[in-house]
mmCIF file of C-alpha atoms in Angstrom:
data_model
loop_
_atom_site.group_PDB
_atom_site.id
_atom_site.type_symbol
_atom_site.label_atom_id
_atom_site.label_comp_id
_atom_site.label_asym_id
_atom_site.label_seq_id
_atom_site.Cartn_x
_atom_site.Cartn_y
_atom_site.Cartn_z
ATOM 1 C CA UNK W 224 3.756 -6.756 -48.863
ATOM 2 C CA UNK W 225 2.537 -3.220 -49.540
ATOM 3 C CA UNK W 226 -1.135 -2.395 -49.934
ATOM 4 C CA UNK W 227 -2.646 0.523 -51.822
ATOM 5 C CA UNK W 228 -5.746 2.510 -50.999
ATOM 6 C CA UNK W 229 -7.095 5.396 -53.047
ATOM 7 C CA UNK W 230 -9.881 7.939 -52.736
ATOM 8 C CA UNK W 231 -10.994 10.701 -55.080
ATOM 9 C CA UNK W 232 -12.690 13.534 -53.284
ATOM 10 C CA UNK W 233 -15.959 14.432 -55.049
ATOM 11 C CA UNK W 234 -15.097 17.476 -57.132
ATOM 12 C CA UNK W 235 -11.543 17.236 -55.882
ATOM 13 C CA UNK W 236 -8.332 15.351 -56.293
ATOM 14 C CA UNK W 237 -7.071 11.794 -55.931
ATOM 15 C CA UNK W 238 -5.198 10.886 -52.776
ATOM 16 C CA UNK W 239 -3.506 7.523 -52.348
ATOM 17 C CA UNK W 240 -1.640 5.726 -49.610
ATOM 18 C CA UNK W 241 0.648 2.740 -49.822
ATOM 19 C CA UNK W 242 1.469 0.960 -46.600
ATOM 20 C CA UNK W 243 2.591 -2.226 -44.940
ATOM 21 C CA UNK W 244 1.024 -3.763 -41.863
ATOM 22 C CA UNK W 245 3.574 -4.976 -39.312
ATOM 23 C CA UNK W 246 2.641 -6.157 -35.843
ATOM 24 C CA UNK W 247 -0.776 -4.496 -36.061
ATOM 25 C CA UNK W 248 0.600 -1.090 -37.075
ATOM 26 C CA UNK W 249 0.937 0.934 -40.272
ATOM 27 C CA UNK W 250 4.516 0.965 -41.524
ATOM 28 C CA UNK W 251 6.387 2.314 -44.547
ATOM 29 C CA UNK W 252 3.546 4.744 -45.253
ATOM 30 C CA UNK W 253 3.782 6.653 -48.542
ATOM 31 C CA UNK W 254 1.179 9.280 -49.500
ATOM 32 C CA UNK W 255 0.740 10.378 -53.108
ATOM 33 C CA UNK W 256 -1.872 11.729 -55.504
ATOM 34 C CA UNK W 257 -2.786 14.773 -57.529
ATOM 35 C CA UNK W 258 -3.724 16.954 -54.562
ATOM 36 C CA UNK W 259 -1.804 20.068 -53.541
ATOM 37 C CA UNK W 260 -0.015 20.600 -50.266
ATOM 38 C CA UNK W 261 1.374 23.946 -49.143
ATOM 39 C CA UNK W 262 4.202 24.020 -48.468
ATOM 40 C CA UNK W 263 5.245 21.023 -50.592
ATOM 41 C CA UNK W 264 7.974 20.226 -48.108
ATOM 42 C CA UNK W 265 5.276 19.224 -45.632
ATOM 43 C CA UNK W 266 4.509 15.991 -47.520
ATOM 44 C CA UNK W 267 6.430 13.867 -44.978
ATOM 45 C CA UNK W 268 4.017 15.160 -42.308
ATOM 46 C CA UNK W 269 1.175 13.190 -43.926
ATOM 47 C CA UNK W 270 3.022 9.878 -43.883
ATOM 48 C CA UNK W 271 4.516 10.639 -40.479
ATOM 49 C CA UNK W 272 1.077 11.229 -39.000
ATOM 50 C CA UNK W 273 0.081 7.706 -39.996
ATOM 51 C CA UNK W 274 3.341 5.815 -39.420
ATOM 52 C CA UNK W 275 3.073 3.361 -36.495
ATOM 53 C CA UNK W 276 -0.677 3.993 -36.124
ATOM 54 C CA UNK W 277 -2.654 0.967 -34.955
ATOM 55 C CA UNK W 278 -4.710 -0.816 -37.600
ATOM 56 C CA UNK W 279 -7.653 -0.713 -35.188
ATOM 57 C CA UNK W 280 -8.388 2.994 -35.704
ATOM 58 C CA UNK W 281 -11.421 4.039 -37.745
ATOM 59 C CA UNK W 282 -11.540 6.745 -40.417
ATOM 60 C CA UNK W 283 -12.126 9.452 -37.817
ATOM 61 C CA UNK W 284 -9.055 8.314 -35.871
ATOM 62 C CA UNK W 285 -6.753 8.419 -38.884
ATOM 63 C CA UNK W 286 -8.192 11.770 -40.008
ATOM 64 C CA UNK W 287 -7.600 13.249 -36.540
ATOM 65 C CA UNK W 288 -3.928 12.211 -36.661
ATOM 66 C CA UNK W 289 -3.461 13.815 -40.084
ATOM 67 C CA UNK W 290 -5.332 16.967 -39.078
ATOM 68 C CA UNK W 291 -3.190 17.352 -35.953
ATOM 69 C CA UNK W 292 0.027 16.939 -37.956
ATOM 70 C CA UNK W 293 -0.997 19.586 -40.489
ATOM 71 C CA UNK W 294 -2.410 22.086 -38.014
ATOM 72 C CA UNK W 295 -0.627 25.450 -38.285
ATOM 73 C CA UNK W 296 2.093 24.098 -40.581
ATOM 74 C CA UNK W 297 0.544 23.016 -43.888
ATOM 75 C CA UNK W 298 -2.629 23.109 -45.951
ATOM 76 C CA UNK W 299 -4.124 20.330 -48.079
ATOM 77 C CA UNK W 300 -5.840 21.702 -51.187
ATOM 78 C CA UNK W 301 -8.177 19.556 -53.273
ATOM 79 C CA UNK W 302 -8.320 16.850 -50.627
ATOM 80 C CA UNK W 303 -8.671 16.486 -46.873
ATOM 81 C CA UNK W 304 -7.538 14.492 -43.852
ATOM 82 C CA UNK W 305 -10.852 12.608 -44.114
ATOM 83 C CA UNK W 306 -10.112 11.614 -47.726
ATOM 84 C CA UNK W 307 -6.692 10.327 -46.716
ATOM 85 C CA UNK W 308 -8.321 8.359 -43.908
ATOM 86 C CA UNK W 309 -10.682 6.698 -46.416
ATOM 87 C CA UNK W 310 -7.653 5.709 -48.506
ATOM 88 C CA UNK W 311 -5.979 4.210 -45.423
ATOM 89 C CA UNK W 312 -9.058 2.147 -44.569
ATOM 90 C CA UNK W 313 -9.242 0.925 -48.174
ATOM 91 C CA UNK W 314 -5.574 -0.113 -48.030
ATOM 92 C CA UNK W 315 -6.243 -1.974 -44.793
ATOM 93 C CA UNK W 316 -9.183 -3.785 -46.399
ATOM 94 C CA UNK W 317 -6.842 -4.858 -49.202
ATOM 95 C CA UNK W 318 -4.379 -6.060 -46.574
ATOM 96 C CA UNK W 319 -7.067 -8.066 -44.776
ATOM 97 C CA UNK W 320 -8.254 -9.599 -48.053
ATOM 98 C CA UNK W 321 -4.706 -10.658 -48.915
ATOM 99 C CA UNK W 322 -4.242 -12.235 -45.496
ATOM 100 C CA UNK W 323 -7.559 -14.110 -45.866
ATOM 101 C CA UNK W 324 -6.467 -15.414 -49.284
ATOM 102 C CA UNK W 325 -3.152 -16.567 -47.812
ATOM 103 C CA UNK W 326 -4.962 -18.436 -45.035
ATOM 104 C CA UNK W 327 -6.824 -20.612 -47.548
#
């Protein structure tokens, strides 16, 4: 079951992530929103930076992965690696809430 997390950067753009959690890792990561990425072809770098990441990372950990993937090859405009990391954590909270509901 996919989970969605979103974050709107103050004064900036919306960034969203949809993901599954499988065996304690992020899987099937899809990044979307109304932000700009140059070059556009670099969009898979965002999802790829997060794919197979452990669910135990914090916002700083996810942001560092995204920042490293974009370094020297692409530029996020209207958002940031930190904003994407917030969206990931929100998606994981939704995942945890769904699991808790299923346990009842």
